[in-house]
Amino acid sequence: MSALLQLDDVSMSFGGLKVTQEVSFTLQTGDRVGLIGPNGAGKTTLVNLVTGNLNPSSGRILLQGEDVTHTGISHRVRHGLVRTFQITRLFQTLSVADNVALALLQRKGLAMGFLSSATQRPEIRDEWTRILQVTGLESRAYDPVSVLAYGEQRLVEIAMALALKPKVLLLDEPAAGIPHEETHRVLDAIAALPADIAVLMIEHDIDLVFRFASRVLVLANGKLICDGTPDTVAANDEVRSAYLGSYANDRRSA
Amino acid sequence: MITILSIAIDALAFGMVLFIISIGLSVMMGLARVVNLAHGAFAMIGGYIASYMLREAGAGFALSTLVAVLGTIAILMPLEFLLYRRLYRNADAFRQILMTIGLTFFIIGITNTVFGPTSKPIPLPEALSGPLDIGFRMVPAHYVLVIACGAITALGLWFLLDKTQFGTRIRATVDNAAMAESLGIRTEILYAATFALAVGLAAFGGVLGAQLLPIEPYYALRYMVIFLVVVSVGGAGSILGALAASLVLGLASTAGKYMAPEFGDFFFYLTVILVVFIFPHGLLGARK
Amino acid sequence: MTAVPLKVTDLTAGYGPTRIISNVSFEVPAGRKLVVLGRNGVGKTTLLSAVMGLCTQHGGTIALGEEALSGRKTSRRAMMGLGYVPQTRDIFQSLTVEQNLSTGIRAGSDARLDEAYELFPRLAERRRNLGSQLSGGEQQMLSIARTLLGHPSILLLDEPLEGLAPIICDELMSTITELASSRAISIILVEQQIERALVFGEDAIIIERGQIAWEGAVSALRADRDLIETYIGVGIH
Amino acid sequence: MTAIGTTTAAGAPRLPGWVRYEVTAFAVVTALGLIGYLVFPFDLALLTRIIAVTFLVLSLDLVTGYAGVVTLGQAAIFGVAAYAVGNACLAGITDPVMLLGVGIIAGALMGLVSGVLISRFSALPQLVISIAFGQLVAALANKLAQFTGGSDGLAGFAPSAVLGVFEFDIFGRTSFGFSLVVLAVVLALLLRFVQSPFGLMCRGIRDDALRARMIGTAVYPRLIVMYGVSGAVAGVGGALSAINVGVVSLHSVSFEMSAEALVMLVVGGAGHLLGAVFGSILFQIFGHFVGSTNPFHWMTIVGGTLILITLFAPKGLYSAFASAMAKFRKSRVSQ
Amino acid sequence: KVGVIGPMSGPYALFGQNFKWGIDAWVAENGDTVGDHKVEFIFRDEESPDPAKSKALAQELIVKDRVQYLAGTYFTPNAMAAAPLLAQGKVPLVVMNAATSSIVEKSPYIVRTSFTMWQNTVPAAKVAKDMGSDKVAIAVSDYGPGHDARDAFKATFEEMGGEVVEEVNMPLSTTDFGPIMQRIKDSGADTIFTFLPSGPPTLAFVKAYIDNGLKADGIKLLSTGDVVTEPDLPAIGEAGLGILSTYHYAVSHDSPENAAFLEAMKTVGAKPGEVTMTAVAAYDGARLIYEMIEATDGKQDPDTAIEAVKGMSWASPRGPVSIDPQTRHIKQNVYLREVAKEGDTFINKETQTFEAQPDWGLAE
Ligand SMILES: Nc1ncnc2c1ncn2[C@@H]1O[C@H](COP(=O)(O)OP(=O)(O)OP(=O)(O)O)[C@@H](O)[C@H]1O
Ligand SMILES: Nc1ncnc2c1ncn2[C@@H]1O[C@H](COP(=O)(O)OP(=O)(O)OP(=O)(O)O)[C@@H](O)[C@H]1O
Ligand SMILES: [Mg+2]
Ligand SMILES: [Mg+2]
């Protein structure tokens, strides 16, 4: 069986700056992978390359065996590739429920209905209610997204990703802005996903990464410098000096 | 060859007129983020003042232009305070469109009542009126004035907005006024200054462009579409973009009129569509 | 700029007619470090923006030393010494890194861009990039550096660590601690990385549904983890 | 230049049997029309013209208010549909209902074409393309005088009786009745349409097109389809205008017409169908009233009024009205 | 009751204003009663060529205000839109401007007191021939009346053996005429014939003609009177002196009727600098309406009314005129005029008269 997502020697640069340099890795069914690295290492860029927001200058990207290197964004989404944004992007004037419902409708192929009701069809309604419960947003269902606190908007990002039932889910700093003590909501939400999908999470909250991931990729200056279990990564000197800093010590002492 | 050169000269002059008269709008749209459909009305006010100064008060051309620019600013600053101030921060383009269209109507109505519907000439000084022999053909002497003023305006503005702290602060304010305030930037003053700049430029353009776009009450609406097109093709707020757009569109319009006048408008707008397709982010690739 | 205490009394504020925080009172003596904690959406950001004058103040007073801030324009408050790093970073997208930084320097101040580059060398590498072309963490650095260049006497930080690599977080926190003591800056820090906040702060308030639910010394919080669990969430540690 | 109007209440739970909403709208429009008929029996021509323009404003609301495409070229669709109807009528199709069909088809086609061109872009380039598109169509209409009559207008066609029974009369009763029924039907359908998944998705695209793409939506094709629908609505207006007036002139494809429609939409409140209807009716009645009582100061008065509206009802009259109603209701409840 | 539709607002408001002045002048001279019938004029604003709006206005005037006569219409499509209503409403329409020949054919209840492009242009071609022009460049605005002017000139001029070396249709929105002048120059024409609707572009056109050196090269400029309407002359200034035009009325027309007319105009508040031919057309239109009221004794009887004015002739401020019984269009003198300065004011000085010109467009 082919990998869910496979990158072969993907490279890209902005002008002279090589942001992604020959990155290769695969995500298999059921993978829970963390992607860490210093600021500006190229993590978000990598996600953008995978989703099609940016085009690589060389290399290949395979989604469930299909070469999608040159296909459009929405095509990849329809084939199960879903992401969240580091800086939230939501439908600001629509309500939380509408945001989630749109994702649901799109996934179910109902989005071209011209004269049916959008959010209140029973099958849609039940599902967004459930998703909002999981993400703890049920009390805000009818508020327009624009009046939500920033942290709440991040949860809506995740709710929309859930609604799309991804095969491969890319989370760009999903827990940023959520209190440390509440990040379990994010983990809960991910845990509620089917086991056979692959999830890649970018996060600077190392606790969260290490709790979540069975495998961690480390990116620095556009290159993958480490790929292994959390423990091997935490023990890697290069990673510690370039990225983890005091955290590595804390962890050892904990 | 002579024909081509001749078209080029006409194009350059017409392009510069377009530039001079549109650049104020570009400043307003790019730096104060107001889609100011009253720009034409502002230019027209400048034209009326200049015409009055020249014909009734007997002032010279340079003085009249100066008075027109300052006078227009003086007349319109209260509007900044009463109306425009409400438009800067809120990004609702519709509200801006509605208010500025209303203002335009209002100004037209008043002008029409006070000055009557006929056009008001802006006589040029002897040296600048009439034909000028440039060897292979005659051109209107005021071309020289327009081309020179256009070039100077472009340079001056480019310097002011791209190279000075004033320019940086203005653009910071445009991007995010609340944040600029939080850094201690006095946004109201900056906005007022930008408004004054845009209004002054409008008046200046109104006076200098009057040879090709005669001043009359409906001036305010008649040419608005062209101004809007030039600014948008060049990218709002980009000085060099507006210059490039003016020259390209001036050339398209002039060549079109020379070669197939019955399709004049057609070529102009066809060029607009082509340019936008090729440079969707403004002619000089405006940022963002 | 000499340090002065910030005093907030019975502050009620919100957006338009809606009230988000009510009757909040606290004081930050000159040179002290206050941390503000609370769940998502309880009004922490609103509190800071009310102090900056960015949202609607319905009642109460805010005073900087002897001077009342209520009713003053945001830019005036900034000139009086408030420096604000917003949660959403608010980088000027169409300016370069260098220009962004230069907007932070106040008229007549002797601050230099180098100060910022020393603090975040990463920014020096990216000085010609536009704001819109920065990574999330770089934006965060730029936002902090920009405000610091204004040499504020009171610094309001809204989740400044969000999106920063752990090692940068370390450096940033120690730099700010150092600044606080060397320049006697008072600091209000809103932060979700509670561990780091507790190491950093001296006083703390916890906000719940727009009101102060607990206030006291940070040491008390450090000593009593239950407090945090009650107000903020189920501790995992 | 996106994000216009709020749609906060859109997702609020509705009573079961929400279809009643549309039926109510249908009834209300018809009732209002009948009142207009009874109160102003001699102004039916004016009311009829208002209805035709209302379709243009509605169509503009669909693309601008709901899908965030700002256009100043919408009249091109309206006008081409009107010309198509005029030519069809000259060619022998005189049945008004058939002509309406011709208008709808012509409008939808034109809508698709302009959608292909205009919705490719965003922000200012989009506005410019729409202007250029409108001007090109206007220039062509002037050139193709054999189909449009050039600047003299296309005249000399007369539709036959509606359903073979109601002749068009000088009082304009038939025109009015016919237009009113069409308006009620189309409005009811549209009210439903904007609540549909497709309508909601368009609002999503208006808010953030990239986000829409990231949930798997092919944005561009959808905007084109939306333009097609909008074109059909504009086509209804163009058809009614041609049928009722019997002359089609360059004015119907002109920039002025597009701009006026935009002003009416904003006056009413973009992003609400009822706002579009409101704006169209109020603006035209007001304009007519001022024009007939004080034609010489028409511009000053209308201009001043527009400024006042932006000051006191920045989101459009409909929103102002709706929030005033809400307040009123609240104050009654609290008493 | 008479309903008058004219551009009272918008860029053409000057002409609507002239409608009103012309009618007021007539009323001032002749009183507001015909027999024992009081005549009341109601004005409505047509603003732009918008037939839908005009039709609604006409309809409103007929059914609501119950007018017995309609008058005015500046724009052709607006007149066309009103035409079908006339028979149904039993209301005659006196066209006071709209100048397309075919309007009078749209309804038997239409009479016209203004002019047509053909009527004014045919003499222009004759003038050109008389001046010794061989090669003419035609530059007209690209719309109906412009096309009429072009066709009329070309047909007449070529019939007389002249050559048209260049035809330029200029978009109505043109204000930059430099390239067009260049093109005309390149064509080797010795005379330009032009028509543009009165308004700001006419000024720019004349300026471009001078500034690009065509005047200096001895190329003559000939136009219809629309290019040099009296209100525009001061703006053109000295530069315009000597421009030739053919038209059916000049404010400077030397006759007792015109003097009386201008006097009456003053009493109703017209500014001397703003009088145009539309006022005369309205003045004469009012005369026709009075005649019709008298003939029908105030009853609504369009057939009798129209019959009464067919063949009618009188001395108008513009000279002797009559209504052609076949076409119901006005037959009038067309004058060749030259821009001249008299004291401080610029005038169109009449230098030649073409007598009793019919509408050549219908005569064809
Ligand atoms: N459009 C662009 N043009 C030029 N440089 C860019 C552009 N976008 C990003 N960069 C640069 O590319 C580098 C990688 O950015 P990226 O956003 O991928 O970092 P990241 O690993 O996600 O960092 P962070 O953890 O801070 O979010 C950064 O240094 C950034 O400045
Ligand atoms: N612009 C706004 N208009 C109306 N309500 C708002 C606005 N911004 C925030 N709110 C509301 O104010 C409340 C408090 O928001 P605030 O941003 O202060 O929370 P916070 O404590 O900073 O949360 P977080 O940790 O998620 O950043 C929230 O319920 C939010 O919905
Ligand atoms: Mg990132
Ligand atoms: Mg916050």
PDB file of C-alpha atoms in Angstrom, chain D residues 40-46 49 142-143 150-153 155-156 168-173 241 243-252 257 260 288 291-293 295-299, chain E residues 8-10 16-17 20 43-45 47-53 55-57 59-60 62-64 66 76-77 80-82 84-85 88-89 100 102 106 142-145 147-148 169:
ATOM      1  CA  PHE D  40     -51.088  55.738  -6.906  1.00  0.00           C
ATOM      2  CA  PRO D  41     -53.260  54.525  -9.775  1.00  0.00           C
ATOM      3  CA  PHE D  42     -51.841  57.194 -12.062  1.00  0.00           C
ATOM      4  CA  ASP D  43     -48.211  56.521 -11.332  1.00  0.00           C
ATOM      5  CA  LEU D  44     -48.127  52.957 -12.505  1.00  0.00           C
ATOM      6  CA  ALA D  45     -45.578  53.723 -15.198  1.00  0.00           C
ATOM      7  CA  LEU D  46     -43.216  54.992 -12.542  1.00  0.00           C
ATOM      8  CA  ARG D  49     -40.014  51.262 -14.086  1.00  0.00           C
ATOM      9  CA  ASN D 142     -23.267  52.012 -30.186  1.00  0.00           C
ATOM     10  CA  LYS D 143     -21.435  50.405 -33.091  1.00  0.00           C
ATOM     11  CA  GLY D 150     -27.396  53.071 -32.004  1.00  0.00           C
ATOM     12  CA  SER D 151     -27.958  56.263 -30.141  1.00  0.00           C
ATOM     13  CA  ASP D 152     -31.502  56.601 -31.472  1.00  0.00           C
ATOM     14  CA  GLY D 153     -32.488  53.562 -29.517  1.00  0.00           C
ATOM     15  CA  ALA D 155     -37.887  51.136 -31.065  1.00  0.00           C
ATOM     16  CA  GLY D 156     -40.944  50.029 -32.897  1.00  0.00           C
ATOM     17  CA  PHE D 168     -50.797  46.623 -22.545  1.00  0.00           C
ATOM     18  CA  ASP D 169     -52.766  49.812 -21.857  1.00  0.00           C
ATOM     19  CA  ILE D 170     -51.895  53.458 -21.485  1.00  0.00           C
ATOM     20  CA  PHE D 171     -52.472  53.421 -17.734  1.00  0.00           C
ATOM     21  CA  GLY D 172     -49.844  50.755 -17.477  1.00  0.00           C
ATOM     22  CA  ARG D 173     -52.074  48.405 -15.501  1.00  0.00           C
ATOM     23  CA  SER D 241     -37.979  47.194 -19.208  1.00  0.00           C
ATOM     24  CA  ILE D 243     -41.538  44.926 -22.790  1.00  0.00           C
ATOM     25  CA  ASN D 244     -43.013  47.784 -20.807  1.00  0.00           C
ATOM     26  CA  VAL D 245     -41.337  50.687 -22.523  1.00  0.00           C
ATOM     27  CA  GLY D 246     -41.085  49.516 -26.092  1.00  0.00           C
ATOM     28  CA  VAL D 247     -37.778  51.318 -26.565  1.00  0.00           C
ATOM     29  CA  VAL D 248     -34.305  50.208 -25.587  1.00  0.00           C
ATOM     30  CA  SER D 249     -31.615  52.842 -25.547  1.00  0.00           C
ATOM     31  CA  LEU D 250     -27.901  53.001 -24.874  1.00  0.00           C
ATOM     32  CA  HIS D 251     -28.741  54.208 -21.404  1.00  0.00           C
ATOM     33  CA  SER D 252     -29.681  50.695 -20.421  1.00  0.00           C
ATOM     34  CA  MET D 257     -26.983  52.807 -15.060  1.00  0.00           C
ATOM     35  CA  GLU D 260     -26.892  54.214 -10.141  1.00  0.00           C
ATOM     36  CA  HIS D 288     -38.678  61.180  -8.857  1.00  0.00           C
ATOM     37  CA  GLY D 291     -37.039  65.715  -9.817  1.00  0.00           C
ATOM     38  CA  SER D 292     -40.640  66.752 -10.277  1.00  0.00           C
ATOM     39  CA  THR D 293     -40.874  69.276  -7.459  1.00  0.00           C
ATOM     40  CA  PRO D 295     -35.713  69.665 -11.016  1.00  0.00           C
ATOM     41  CA  PHE D 296     -33.250  72.535 -10.986  1.00  0.00           C
ATOM     42  CA  HIS D 297     -31.708  71.595  -7.667  1.00  0.00           C
ATOM     43  CA  TRP D 298     -32.088  67.889  -8.070  1.00  0.00           C
ATOM     44  CA  MET D 299     -28.382  67.153  -7.750  1.00  0.00           C
TER      45      MET D 299
ATOM     46  CA  MET E   8     -33.707  70.240 -16.188  1.00  0.00           C
ATOM     47  CA  SER E   9     -30.761  68.693 -14.400  1.00  0.00           C
ATOM     48  CA  GLY E  10     -27.600  67.008 -15.539  1.00  0.00           C
ATOM     49  CA  GLY E  16     -33.950  72.454 -20.398  1.00  0.00           C
ATOM     50  CA  GLN E  17     -33.544  75.868 -18.903  1.00  0.00           C
ATOM     51  CA  LYS E  20     -38.445  77.073 -19.940  1.00  0.00           C
ATOM     52  CA  PHE E  43     -42.103  70.765 -16.469  1.00  0.00           C
ATOM     53  CA  ARG E  44     -40.584  67.345 -16.039  1.00  0.00           C
ATOM     54  CA  ASP E  45     -36.925  66.371 -15.994  1.00  0.00           C
ATOM     55  CA  GLU E  47     -31.899  64.398 -17.591  1.00  0.00           C
ATOM     56  CA  SER E  48     -30.361  61.946 -20.057  1.00  0.00           C
ATOM     57  CA  PRO E  49     -31.382  59.783 -22.994  1.00  0.00           C
ATOM     58  CA  ASP E  50     -33.354  57.298 -20.915  1.00  0.00           C
ATOM     59  CA  PRO E  51     -36.504  56.253 -22.751  1.00  0.00           C
ATOM     60  CA  ALA E  52     -37.837  54.182 -19.884  1.00  0.00           C
ATOM     61  CA  LYS E  53     -37.849  57.186 -17.641  1.00  0.00           C
ATOM     62  CA  LYS E  55     -42.002  57.163 -21.162  1.00  0.00           C
ATOM     63  CA  ALA E  56     -42.984  57.006 -17.531  1.00  0.00           C
ATOM     64  CA  LEU E  57     -42.926  60.793 -17.402  1.00  0.00           C
ATOM     65  CA  GLN E  59     -47.464  58.573 -19.226  1.00  0.00           C
ATOM     66  CA  GLU E  60     -47.712  60.306 -15.900  1.00  0.00           C
ATOM     67  CA  ILE E  62     -51.057  62.129 -19.726  1.00  0.00           C
ATOM     68  CA  VAL E  63     -52.921  59.975 -17.249  1.00  0.00           C
ATOM     69  CA  LYS E  64     -52.267  61.727 -13.976  1.00  0.00           C
ATOM     70  CA  ARG E  66     -54.223  65.018 -17.749  1.00  0.00           C
ATOM     71  CA  THR E  76     -34.217  61.408 -29.710  1.00  0.00           C
ATOM     72  CA  PRO E  77     -34.793  58.104 -27.887  1.00  0.00           C
ATOM     73  CA  MET E  80     -39.354  57.856 -29.666  1.00  0.00           C
ATOM     74  CA  ALA E  81     -40.482  56.374 -26.365  1.00  0.00           C
ATOM     75  CA  ALA E  82     -43.306  58.867 -26.021  1.00  0.00           C
ATOM     76  CA  PRO E  84     -46.706  55.340 -29.134  1.00  0.00           C
ATOM     77  CA  LEU E  85     -48.535  56.987 -26.226  1.00  0.00           C
ATOM     78  CA  GLN E  88     -53.676  56.249 -27.147  1.00  0.00           C
ATOM     79  CA  GLY E  89     -53.722  59.382 -25.048  1.00  0.00           C
ATOM     80  CA  THR E 100     -33.370  62.729 -35.830  1.00  0.00           C
ATOM     81  CA  SER E 102     -37.492  59.913 -38.494  1.00  0.00           C
ATOM     82  CA  LYS E 106     -43.375  57.690 -35.541  1.00  0.00           C
ATOM     83  CA  ASP E 142     -19.859  58.828 -33.111  1.00  0.00           C
ATOM     84  CA  TYR E 143     -23.591  58.755 -32.454  1.00  0.00           C
ATOM     85  CA  GLY E 144     -26.863  59.216 -34.305  1.00  0.00           C
ATOM     86  CA  PRO E 145     -26.801  62.957 -35.030  1.00  0.00           C
ATOM     87  CA  HIS E 147     -23.798  60.023 -38.375  1.00  0.00           C
ATOM     88  CA  ASP E 148     -26.621  62.108 -39.849  1.00  0.00           C
ATOM     89  CA  ASN E 169     -16.052  59.137 -36.070  1.00  0.00           C
TER      90      ASN E 169
END
